[in-house]
Amino acid sequence: MTDEVPQLKRDGPASAVGLRASHADRDRVVELLQVAAGEGRLTPGELDERLEAALTARTRGDLAALITDLTAASGSAAGSPAPRPKDLVRVECRNSSTKRDGHWLVPHRMEVRVTKGVVTLDFTEAVISQPVLMIDADVSSGRLTLVTKPGIAVDTSDVAADNSSVKVRANRGPEVPVILRIQVSGMVGSGHITARPPRRTIRQWLRRHP
């Protein structure tokens, strides 16, 4: 981030706290929350809750309340730049499997080449710092799986499929603002491209089916 966070603190003048938040104000707080999650200072559940609140915040005071317990321990409070995502990340998988999961920083673009292998991109705990991810996929006799969560939308309309399957399964649950749009293009031959929510645990299945 190039803008300093202190302007959002609650200890400023009451008039500043009550000022209406701009899109830029919300974007700065969203980025700070995502970086904090990447550092392990917010759980995935806390991140989801605060992101939703940040994207719907009306005033700077509302935004400040979401970062009060983060800025004191973070270098961002002094205006230091947050980690910047790479412009392009290439993933090549041949006769094997590879996976990106946990708190990985989502780049602007990805080139994914799969030949008789399996690539899984798990976005459930990923650090998202921009609204769009472009994926150029080339899948041959393999599988590309995108594991999503509420707030992530996937578009595969630009994928050419030959004797293959391309499926996007929607996340169940309450509607939340979209924080990342994944645009998948390219081709798949005798393979599969799937976007789906995380698989339910045994405990979740038991709760759903008493």
Coordinates of C-alpha atoms in Angstrom, one line a residue:
M1 CA 0.0 0.0 0.0
T2 CA 1.3 3.4 -0.8
D3 CA -1.3 5.3 1.3
E4 CA -0.8 5.5 5.0
V5 CA -3.3 3.7 7.3
P6 CA -3.3 6.2 10.3
Q7 CA -5.8 8.4 8.5
L8 CA -8.4 5.7 9.4
K9 CA -7.6 5.6 13.1
R10 CA -10.4 6.2 15.6
D11 CA -8.3 8.6 17.7
G12 CA -8.5 11.4 15.1
P13 CA -11.1 14.2 15.2
A14 CA -14.7 13.1 15.5
S15 CA -15.5 14.7 12.2
A16 CA -12.9 12.6 10.5
V17 CA -14.2 9.4 12.1
G18 CA -17.7 10.2 10.9
L19 CA -16.6 11.0 7.3
R20 CA -18.1 8.8 4.6
A21 CA -15.7 6.1 3.4
S22 CA -14.6 6.1 -0.2
H23 CA -13.8 3.2 -2.4
A24 CA -10.1 3.9 -1.9
D25 CA -10.6 3.8 1.9
R26 CA -12.3 0.4 1.7
D27 CA -9.6 -0.9 -0.7
R28 CA -6.8 0.0 1.7
V29 CA -8.5 -1.7 4.6
V30 CA -9.3 -4.8 2.6
E31 CA -5.6 -5.0 1.6
L32 CA -4.5 -4.7 5.2
L33 CA -6.9 -7.4 6.3
Q34 CA -5.7 -9.8 3.6
V35 CA -2.0 -9.2 4.5
A36 CA -2.8 -9.7 8.2
A37 CA -4.5 -13.1 7.3
G38 CA -1.4 -14.0 5.3
E39 CA 0.7 -13.3 8.3
G40 CA -1.5 -15.6 10.4
R41 CA -3.0 -12.8 12.5
L42 CA -6.5 -13.5 11.3
T43 CA -8.3 -16.8 10.9
P44 CA -10.1 -17.5 7.6
G45 CA -13.4 -17.0 9.4
E46 CA -12.3 -13.7 10.9
L47 CA -11.0 -12.6 7.5
D48 CA -14.3 -13.4 5.7
E49 CA -16.3 -11.5 8.4
R50 CA -14.1 -8.4 8.3
L51 CA -13.9 -8.3 4.5
E52 CA -17.7 -8.3 4.3
A53 CA -17.9 -5.5 6.9
A54 CA -15.1 -3.5 5.1
L55 CA -16.8 -3.7 1.7
T56 CA -20.1 -2.5 3.2
A57 CA -18.7 0.1 5.6
R58 CA -20.3 3.5 5.4
T59 CA -17.8 5.7 7.4
R60 CA -14.1 5.8 8.1
G61 CA -14.9 5.1 11.7
D62 CA -16.5 1.8 10.7
L63 CA -13.3 0.9 8.8
A64 CA -11.1 1.9 11.6
A65 CA -12.8 -0.5 14.0
L66 CA -11.9 -3.4 11.7
I67 CA -8.1 -2.7 11.9
T68 CA -7.6 -1.4 15.4
D69 CA -6.1 -4.6 16.7
L70 CA -3.9 -5.1 13.6
T71 CA -2.2 -1.8 12.8
A72 CA -0.3 -1.5 16.1
A73 CA 1.5 -4.7 15.4
S74 CA 1.9 -4.2 11.7
G75 CA 4.6 -2.2 9.8
S76 CA 1.7 -1.0 7.6
A77 CA 0.8 1.4 10.5
A78 CA 3.9 3.4 9.5
G79 CA 3.0 3.3 5.8
S80 CA 5.3 0.5 4.8
P81 CA 4.2 -1.2 1.6
A82 CA 2.3 -4.5 1.7
P83 CA 3.5 -7.5 -0.2
R84 CA 2.7 -7.1 -3.9
P85 CA 1.4 -10.0 -6.0
K86 CA 3.4 -11.2 -8.9
D87 CA 2.2 -10.2 -12.4
L88 CA 2.6 -13.7 -13.7
V89 CA 3.0 -17.2 -12.1
R90 CA 3.6 -20.3 -14.3
V91 CA 2.6 -23.8 -13.1
E92 CA 3.6 -26.8 -15.2
C93 CA 2.7 -30.3 -14.2
R94 CA 3.6 -33.5 -16.1
N95 CA 2.7 -36.9 -14.9
S96 CA 2.5 -35.7 -11.3
S97 CA 0.4 -33.5 -9.0
T98 CA 0.9 -30.1 -7.5
K99 CA -1.1 -27.9 -5.2
R100 CA -1.2 -24.3 -4.0
D101 CA -3.0 -23.9 -0.7
G102 CA -2.8 -22.1 2.6
H103 CA -1.9 -18.4 2.7
W104 CA -0.4 -18.0 -0.7
L105 CA -0.4 -14.7 -2.5
V106 CA -2.7 -14.7 -5.5
P107 CA -1.0 -13.2 -8.6
H108 CA -2.5 -11.1 -11.3
R109 CA -2.2 -13.8 -13.9
M110 CA -1.4 -17.5 -14.0
E111 CA -0.4 -19.9 -16.8
V112 CA -1.2 -23.5 -15.9
R113 CA 0.0 -26.4 -18.1
V114 CA -1.2 -29.9 -17.1
T115 CA -0.2 -33.0 -19.0
K116 CA -1.4 -36.3 -17.5
G117 CA -1.3 -34.7 -14.0
V118 CA -3.4 -32.9 -11.4
V119 CA -3.1 -29.2 -10.4
T120 CA -5.2 -27.9 -7.4
L121 CA -5.4 -24.2 -6.7
D122 CA -7.0 -23.8 -3.3
F123 CA -8.3 -20.2 -2.7
T124 CA -10.0 -20.8 0.7
E125 CA -7.1 -19.2 2.7
A126 CA -5.3 -17.4 -0.1
V127 CA -4.3 -13.8 0.2
I128 CA -6.3 -11.8 -2.3
S129 CA -5.1 -8.3 -3.1
Q130 CA -6.7 -7.5 -6.4
P131 CA -10.2 -8.1 -7.8
V132 CA -9.4 -10.2 -10.9
L133 CA -7.2 -13.3 -11.6
M134 CA -6.7 -14.3 -15.2
I135 CA -5.8 -18.0 -15.7
D136 CA -4.6 -19.3 -19.0
A137 CA -5.1 -23.1 -18.9
D138 CA -3.8 -25.8 -21.1
V139 CA -5.0 -29.2 -19.8
S140 CA -4.3 -32.4 -21.7
S141 CA -5.4 -35.7 -20.2
G142 CA -5.2 -34.1 -16.7
R143 CA -7.2 -32.2 -14.2
L144 CA -7.3 -28.6 -13.0
T145 CA -9.3 -27.9 -9.8
L146 CA -10.1 -24.5 -8.3
V147 CA -11.2 -24.7 -4.7
T148 CA -13.3 -21.6 -4.0
K149 CA -15.3 -20.0 -1.2
P150 CA -18.1 -17.4 -0.9
G151 CA -17.0 -14.2 -2.5
I152 CA -15.1 -15.9 -5.3
A153 CA -16.7 -16.0 -8.8
V154 CA -15.3 -18.2 -11.6
D155 CA -16.0 -17.7 -15.3
T156 CA -14.9 -20.5 -17.7
S157 CA -16.9 -19.3 -20.7
D158 CA -13.6 -18.8 -22.7
V159 CA -12.4 -22.4 -22.3
A160 CA -12.4 -24.6 -25.4
A161 CA -13.2 -28.2 -24.4
D162 CA -12.6 -31.3 -26.6
N163 CA -13.9 -34.6 -25.2
S164 CA -13.6 -33.0 -21.7
S165 CA -15.6 -31.6 -18.9
V166 CA -15.7 -28.0 -17.5
K167 CA -17.8 -27.5 -14.4
V168 CA -18.3 -24.6 -12.0
R169 CA -20.1 -25.5 -8.8
A170 CA -21.5 -22.6 -6.8
N171 CA -20.8 -22.1 -3.1
R172 CA -23.7 -22.6 -0.8
G173 CA -24.5 -20.2 2.0
P174 CA -25.4 -16.6 2.4
E175 CA -24.6 -14.1 -0.4
V176 CA -21.4 -12.1 0.2
P177 CA -19.7 -9.4 -1.9
V178 CA -17.4 -10.7 -4.6
I179 CA -13.8 -10.1 -3.7
L180 CA -12.2 -12.1 -6.6
R181 CA -13.3 -12.9 -10.1
I182 CA -11.3 -15.7 -11.7
Q183 CA -11.4 -15.6 -15.5
V184 CA -10.3 -19.0 -17.0
S185 CA -9.4 -19.2 -20.7
G186 CA -7.5 -21.7 -22.8
M187 CA -8.3 -25.3 -23.7
V188 CA -8.8 -28.7 -22.2
G189 CA -8.5 -32.0 -24.1
S190 CA -9.5 -35.3 -22.6
G191 CA -9.3 -33.7 -19.2
H192 CA -11.3 -31.8 -16.6
I193 CA -11.5 -28.2 -15.3
T194 CA -13.5 -27.9 -12.1
A195 CA -14.3 -25.1 -9.7
R196 CA -15.9 -26.2 -6.5
P197 CA -16.3 -25.4 -2.8
P198 CA -14.2 -27.2 -0.2
R199 CA -15.2 -30.8 0.5
R200 CA -17.3 -31.2 3.7
T201 CA -15.7 -32.7 6.7
I202 CA -17.3 -35.8 8.4
R203 CA -18.5 -33.5 11.2
Q204 CA -20.2 -31.1 8.7
W205 CA -21.9 -34.1 7.0
L206 CA -23.2 -35.3 10.3
R207 CA -24.6 -31.9 11.1
R208 CA -26.3 -31.8 7.7
H209 CA -27.6 -35.3 7.9
P210 CA -28.5 -36.1 11.5

